[in-house]
Amino acid sequence: LQSNIKTLATLKKKGLQNPGKINFKSDFKQIELKQYGISYKFYEHSKMNIQNVFRKVKVSGLEQILNKDYDFANAKLIKCGDKDFHIKITCYIDKDKIKEVKTNKSIGIDFGCETSFTLSNGQKFNSYIEETEKLKLLQRKLETKTKNSNNRRKLISKIRKEYLKINNRKNDAANKFVNYLLSNFDYIAIQDEQLN
């Protein structure tokens, strides 16, 4: 939206009489919160204030980041369904405060076809997450719904939630794999080739 506004403003400055207009958008996926303390800030352990929202918003999971030596940067308010929102906060921590444990071990990673990753010690990790049967059923139902109907909107919201669950499972598998590597090995070698 911001880039569209800038483009229209540039065209207007260049002398174009009718550069166009921005169409009304009824739906949005995320809102950028660019600066901590101005566009958003925290209250207590479960509430936060968001710019242009006229009441404090209750947030679950803030205890993971509050009362720690983190510097908060930008954040994103992400829409997950009709009534569900997630907040994604970028935090920074000083490198000197991170305790490093040296293992002096090394490992090689091979990208495979049958499994996602095969390690040089023989361990295999599969991060592939299939679409659920529930998602397939919802997508089949969507084909029968009338465009712009309330039932179609509700169904799209359910599909978004199901996709979010699948993405969370993928991210969880990836994070566990990365954590395993970083916790147990100091030197990691990865094959350098293009897979088509």
JSON list of N, CA, C and O in Angstrom, two decimals, residues 156-185:
[
{"chain": "A", "resi": 156, "resn": "ILE", "atom": "N", "xyz": [-12.77, -19.49, 4.09]},
{"chain": "A", "resi": 156, "resn": "ILE", "atom": "CA", "xyz": [-11.41, -18.99, 3.80]},
{"chain": "A", "resi": 156, "resn": "ILE", "atom": "C", "xyz": [-10.66, -18.76, 5.11]},
{"chain": "A", "resi": 156, "resn": "ILE", "atom": "O", "xyz": [-9.46, -19.05, 5.20]},
{"chain": "A", "resi": 157, "resn": "SER", "atom": "N", "xyz": [-11.36, -18.27, 6.12]},
{"chain": "A", "resi": 157, "resn": "SER", "atom": "CA", "xyz": [-10.74, -18.05, 7.43]},
{"chain": "A", "resi": 157, "resn": "SER", "atom": "C", "xyz": [-10.27, -19.38, 8.03]},
{"chain": "A", "resi": 157, "resn": "SER", "atom": "O", "xyz": [-9.17, -19.47, 8.59]},
{"chain": "A", "resi": 158, "resn": "LYS", "atom": "N", "xyz": [-11.08, -20.44, 7.89]},
{"chain": "A", "resi": 158, "resn": "LYS", "atom": "CA", "xyz": [-10.70, -21.76, 8.40]},
{"chain": "A", "resi": 158, "resn": "LYS", "atom": "C", "xyz": [-9.49, -22.31, 7.64]},
{"chain": "A", "resi": 158, "resn": "LYS", "atom": "O", "xyz": [-8.61, -22.94, 8.24]},
{"chain": "A", "resi": 159, "resn": "ILE", "atom": "N", "xyz": [-9.47, -22.07, 6.32]},
{"chain": "A", "resi": 159, "resn": "ILE", "atom": "CA", "xyz": [-8.34, -22.53, 5.50]},
{"chain": "A", "resi": 159, "resn": "ILE", "atom": "C", "xyz": [-7.05, -21.83, 5.92]},
{"chain": "A", "resi": 159, "resn": "ILE", "atom": "O", "xyz": [-5.99, -22.45, 6.03]},
{"chain": "A", "resi": 160, "resn": "ARG", "atom": "N", "xyz": [-7.15, -20.52, 6.19]},
{"chain": "A", "resi": 160, "resn": "ARG", "atom": "CA", "xyz": [-5.97, -19.77, 6.65]},
{"chain": "A", "resi": 160, "resn": "ARG", "atom": "C", "xyz": [-5.43, -20.34, 7.95]},
{"chain": "A", "resi": 160, "resn": "ARG", "atom": "O", "xyz": [-4.22, -20.47, 8.15]},
{"chain": "A", "resi": 161, "resn": "LYS", "atom": "N", "xyz": [-6.33, -20.67, 8.88]},
{"chain": "A", "resi": 161, "resn": "LYS", "atom": "CA", "xyz": [-5.91, -21.22, 10.16]},
{"chain": "A", "resi": 161, "resn": "LYS", "atom": "C", "xyz": [-5.20, -22.56, 9.96]},
{"chain": "A", "resi": 161, "resn": "LYS", "atom": "O", "xyz": [-4.20, -22.85, 10.62]},
{"chain": "A", "resi": 162, "resn": "GLU", "atom": "N", "xyz": [-5.73, -23.38, 9.04]},
{"chain": "A", "resi": 162, "resn": "GLU", "atom": "CA", "xyz": [-5.13, -24.69, 8.79]},
{"chain": "A", "resi": 162, "resn": "GLU", "atom": "C", "xyz": [-3.74, -24.54, 8.16]},
{"chain": "A", "resi": 162, "resn": "GLU", "atom": "O", "xyz": [-2.80, -25.25, 8.51]},
{"chain": "A", "resi": 163, "resn": "TYR", "atom": "N", "xyz": [-3.60, -23.57, 7.23]},
{"chain": "A", "resi": 163, "resn": "TYR", "atom": "CA", "xyz": [-2.29, -23.30, 6.64]},
{"chain": "A", "resi": 163, "resn": "TYR", "atom": "C", "xyz": [-1.31, -22.81, 7.70]},
{"chain": "A", "resi": 163, "resn": "TYR", "atom": "O", "xyz": [-0.12, -23.14, 7.69]},
{"chain": "A", "resi": 164, "resn": "LEU", "atom": "N", "xyz": [-1.81, -21.99, 8.63]},
{"chain": "A", "resi": 164, "resn": "LEU", "atom": "CA", "xyz": [-0.97, -21.47, 9.72]},
{"chain": "A", "resi": 164, "resn": "LEU", "atom": "C", "xyz": [-0.45, -22.62, 10.58]},
{"chain": "A", "resi": 164, "resn": "LEU", "atom": "O", "xyz": [0.73, -22.65, 10.94]},
{"chain": "A", "resi": 165, "resn": "LYS", "atom": "N", "xyz": [-1.31, -23.60, 10.87]},
{"chain": "A", "resi": 165, "resn": "LYS", "atom": "CA", "xyz": [-0.89, -24.77, 11.66]},
{"chain": "A", "resi": 165, "resn": "LYS", "atom": "C", "xyz": [0.20, -25.54, 10.94]},
{"chain": "A", "resi": 165, "resn": "LYS", "atom": "O", "xyz": [1.18, -25.97, 11.55]},
{"chain": "A", "resi": 166, "resn": "ILE", "atom": "N", "xyz": [0.02, -25.73, 9.62]},
{"chain": "A", "resi": 166, "resn": "ILE", "atom": "CA", "xyz": [1.03, -26.47, 8.83]},
{"chain": "A", "resi": 166, "resn": "ILE", "atom": "C", "xyz": [2.35, -25.70, 8.83]},
{"chain": "A", "resi": 166, "resn": "ILE", "atom": "O", "xyz": [3.42, -26.29, 9.01]},
{"chain": "A", "resi": 167, "resn": "ASN", "atom": "N", "xyz": [2.29, -24.38, 8.62]},
{"chain": "A", "resi": 167, "resn": "ASN", "atom": "CA", "xyz": [3.50, -23.56, 8.63]},
{"chain": "A", "resi": 167, "resn": "ASN", "atom": "C", "xyz": [4.20, -23.60, 9.99]},
{"chain": "A", "resi": 167, "resn": "ASN", "atom": "O", "xyz": [5.43, -23.63, 10.07]},
{"chain": "A", "resi": 168, "resn": "ASN", "atom": "N", "xyz": [3.40, -23.61, 11.07]},
{"chain": "A", "resi": 168, "resn": "ASN", "atom": "CA", "xyz": [3.98, -23.69, 12.41]},
{"chain": "A", "resi": 168, "resn": "ASN", "atom": "C", "xyz": [4.70, -25.02, 12.62]},
{"chain": "A", "resi": 168, "resn": "ASN", "atom": "O", "xyz": [5.76, -25.07, 13.24]},
{"chain": "A", "resi": 169, "resn": "ARG", "atom": "N", "xyz": [4.12, -26.10, 12.07]},
{"chain": "A", "resi": 169, "resn": "ARG", "atom": "CA", "xyz": [4.77, -27.41, 12.17]},
{"chain": "A", "resi": 169, "resn": "ARG", "atom": "C", "xyz": [6.09, -27.43, 11.40]},
{"chain": "A", "resi": 169, "resn": "ARG", "atom": "O", "xyz": [7.09, -27.99, 11.85]},
{"chain": "A", "resi": 170, "resn": "LYS", "atom": "N", "xyz": [6.08, -26.81, 10.21]},
{"chain": "A", "resi": 170, "resn": "LYS", "atom": "CA", "xyz": [7.31, -26.72, 9.40]},
{"chain": "A", "resi": 170, "resn": "LYS", "atom": "C", "xyz": [8.38, -25.93, 10.13]},
{"chain": "A", "resi": 170, "resn": "LYS", "atom": "O", "xyz": [9.55, -26.35, 10.20]},
{"chain": "A", "resi": 171, "resn": "ASN", "atom": "N", "xyz": [7.99, -24.77, 10.67]},
{"chain": "A", "resi": 171, "resn": "ASN", "atom": "CA", "xyz": [8.95, -23.94, 11.40]},
{"chain": "A", "resi": 171, "resn": "ASN", "atom": "C", "xyz": [9.48, -24.64, 12.64]},
{"chain": "A", "resi": 171, "resn": "ASN", "atom": "O", "xyz": [10.65, -24.53, 12.98]},
{"chain": "A", "resi": 172, "resn": "ASP", "atom": "N", "xyz": [8.60, -25.40, 13.32]},
{"chain": "A", "resi": 172, "resn": "ASP", "atom": "CA", "xyz": [9.00, -26.13, 14.52]},
{"chain": "A", "resi": 172, "resn": "ASP", "atom": "C", "xyz": [10.04, -27.20, 14.17]},
{"chain": "A", "resi": 172, "resn": "ASP", "atom": "O", "xyz": [11.06, -27.33, 14.86]},
{"chain": "A", "resi": 173, "resn": "ALA", "atom": "N", "xyz": [9.79, -27.94, 13.07]},
{"chain": "A", "resi": 173, "resn": "ALA", "atom": "CA", "xyz": [10.74, -28.98, 12.64]},
{"chain": "A", "resi": 173, "resn": "ALA", "atom": "C", "xyz": [12.08, -28.36, 12.27]},
{"chain": "A", "resi": 173, "resn": "ALA", "atom": "O", "xyz": [13.15, -28.86, 12.65]},
{"chain": "A", "resi": 174, "resn": "ALA", "atom": "N", "xyz": [12.04, -27.22, 11.55]},
{"chain": "A", "resi": 174, "resn": "ALA", "atom": "CA", "xyz": [13.28, -26.54, 11.13]},
{"chain": "A", "resi": 174, "resn": "ALA", "atom": "C", "xyz": [14.04, -26.01, 12.35]},
{"chain": "A", "resi": 174, "resn": "ALA", "atom": "O", "xyz": [15.27, -26.17, 12.44]},
{"chain": "A", "resi": 175, "resn": "ASN", "atom": "N", "xyz": [13.32, -25.40, 13.29]},
{"chain": "A", "resi": 175, "resn": "ASN", "atom": "CA", "xyz": [13.97, -24.85, 14.49]},
{"chain": "A", "resi": 175, "resn": "ASN", "atom": "C", "xyz": [14.61, -25.93, 15.35]},
{"chain": "A", "resi": 175, "resn": "ASN", "atom": "O", "xyz": [15.70, -25.75, 15.89]},
{"chain": "A", "resi": 176, "resn": "LYS", "atom": "N", "xyz": [13.94, -27.09, 15.46]},
{"chain": "A", "resi": 176, "resn": "LYS", "atom": "CA", "xyz": [14.49, -28.19, 16.25]},
{"chain": "A", "resi": 176, "resn": "LYS", "atom": "C", "xyz": [15.76, -28.73, 15.61]},
{"chain": "A", "resi": 176, "resn": "LYS", "atom": "O", "xyz": [16.73, -29.06, 16.29]},
{"chain": "A", "resi": 177, "resn": "PHE", "atom": "N", "xyz": [15.76, -28.81, 14.26]},
{"chain": "A", "resi": 177, "resn": "PHE", "atom": "CA", "xyz": [16.93, -29.31, 13.54]},
{"chain": "A", "resi": 177, "resn": "PHE", "atom": "C", "xyz": [18.11, -28.35, 13.70]},
{"chain": "A", "resi": 177, "resn": "PHE", "atom": "O", "xyz": [19.24, -28.77, 14.00]},
{"chain": "A", "resi": 178, "resn": "VAL", "atom": "N", "xyz": [17.86, -27.05, 13.52]},
{"chain": "A", "resi": 178, "resn": "VAL", "atom": "CA", "xyz": [18.91, -26.04, 13.68]},
{"chain": "A", "resi": 178, "resn": "VAL", "atom": "C", "xyz": [19.44, -26.03, 15.11]},
{"chain": "A", "resi": 178, "resn": "VAL", "atom": "O", "xyz": [20.65, -25.95, 15.34]},
{"chain": "A", "resi": 179, "resn": "ASN", "atom": "N", "xyz": [18.55, -26.13, 16.09]},
{"chain": "A", "resi": 179, "resn": "ASN", "atom": "CA", "xyz": [18.95, -26.14, 17.49]},
{"chain": "A", "resi": 179, "resn": "ASN", "atom": "C", "xyz": [19.83, -27.35, 17.80]},
{"chain": "A", "resi": 179, "resn": "ASN", "atom": "O", "xyz": [20.83, -27.24, 18.53]},
{"chain": "A", "resi": 180, "resn": "TYR", "atom": "N", "xyz": [19.47, -28.50, 17.23]},
{"chain": "A", "resi": 180, "resn": "TYR", "atom": "CA", "xyz": [20.27, -29.72, 17.43]},
{"chain": "A", "resi": 180, "resn": "TYR", "atom": "C", "xyz": [21.69, -29.52, 16.88]},
{"chain": "A", "resi": 180, "resn": "TYR", "atom": "O", "xyz": [22.67, -29.86, 17.54]},
{"chain": "A", "resi": 181, "resn": "LEU", "atom": "N", "xyz": [21.78, -28.94, 15.68]},
{"chain": "A", "resi": 181, "resn": "LEU", "atom": "CA", "xyz": [23.09, -28.72, 15.06]},
{"chain": "A", "resi": 181, "resn": "LEU", "atom": "C", "xyz": [23.93, -27.74, 15.87]},
{"chain": "A", "resi": 181, "resn": "LEU", "atom": "O", "xyz": [25.11, -27.98, 16.14]},
{"chain": "A", "resi": 182, "resn": "LEU", "atom": "N", "xyz": [23.34, -26.61, 16.26]},
{"chain": "A", "resi": 182, "resn": "LEU", "atom": "CA", "xyz": [24.08, -25.57, 16.97]},
{"chain": "A", "resi": 182, "resn": "LEU", "atom": "C", "xyz": [24.48, -26.01, 18.38]},
{"chain": "A", "resi": 182, "resn": "LEU", "atom": "O", "xyz": [25.50, -25.56, 18.91]},
{"chain": "A", "resi": 183, "resn": "SER", "atom": "N", "xyz": [23.69, -26.88, 18.99]},
{"chain": "A", "resi": 183, "resn": "SER", "atom": "CA", "xyz": [23.98, -27.33, 20.35]},
{"chain": "A", "resi": 183, "resn": "SER", "atom": "C", "xyz": [25.07, -28.40, 20.39]},
{"chain": "A", "resi": 183, "resn": "SER", "atom": "O", "xyz": [25.79, -28.52, 21.39]},
{"chain": "A", "resi": 184, "resn": "ASN", "atom": "N", "xyz": [25.20, -29.17, 19.31]},
{"chain": "A", "resi": 184, "resn": "ASN", "atom": "CA", "xyz": [26.10, -30.33, 19.35]},
{"chain": "A", "resi": 184, "resn": "ASN", "atom": "C", "xyz": [27.35, -30.21, 18.49]},
{"chain": "A", "resi": 184, "resn": "ASN", "atom": "O", "xyz": [28.26, -31.02, 18.63]},
{"chain": "A", "resi": 185, "resn": "PHE", "atom": "N", "xyz": [27.39, -29.23, 17.58]},
{"chain": "A", "resi": 185, "resn": "PHE", "atom": "CA", "xyz": [28.53, -29.15, 16.67]},
{"chain": "A", "resi": 185, "resn": "PHE", "atom": "C", "xyz": [29.01, -27.70, 16.54]},
{"chain": "A", "resi": 185, "resn": "PHE", "atom": "O", "xyz": [28.22, -26.77, 16.52]}
]
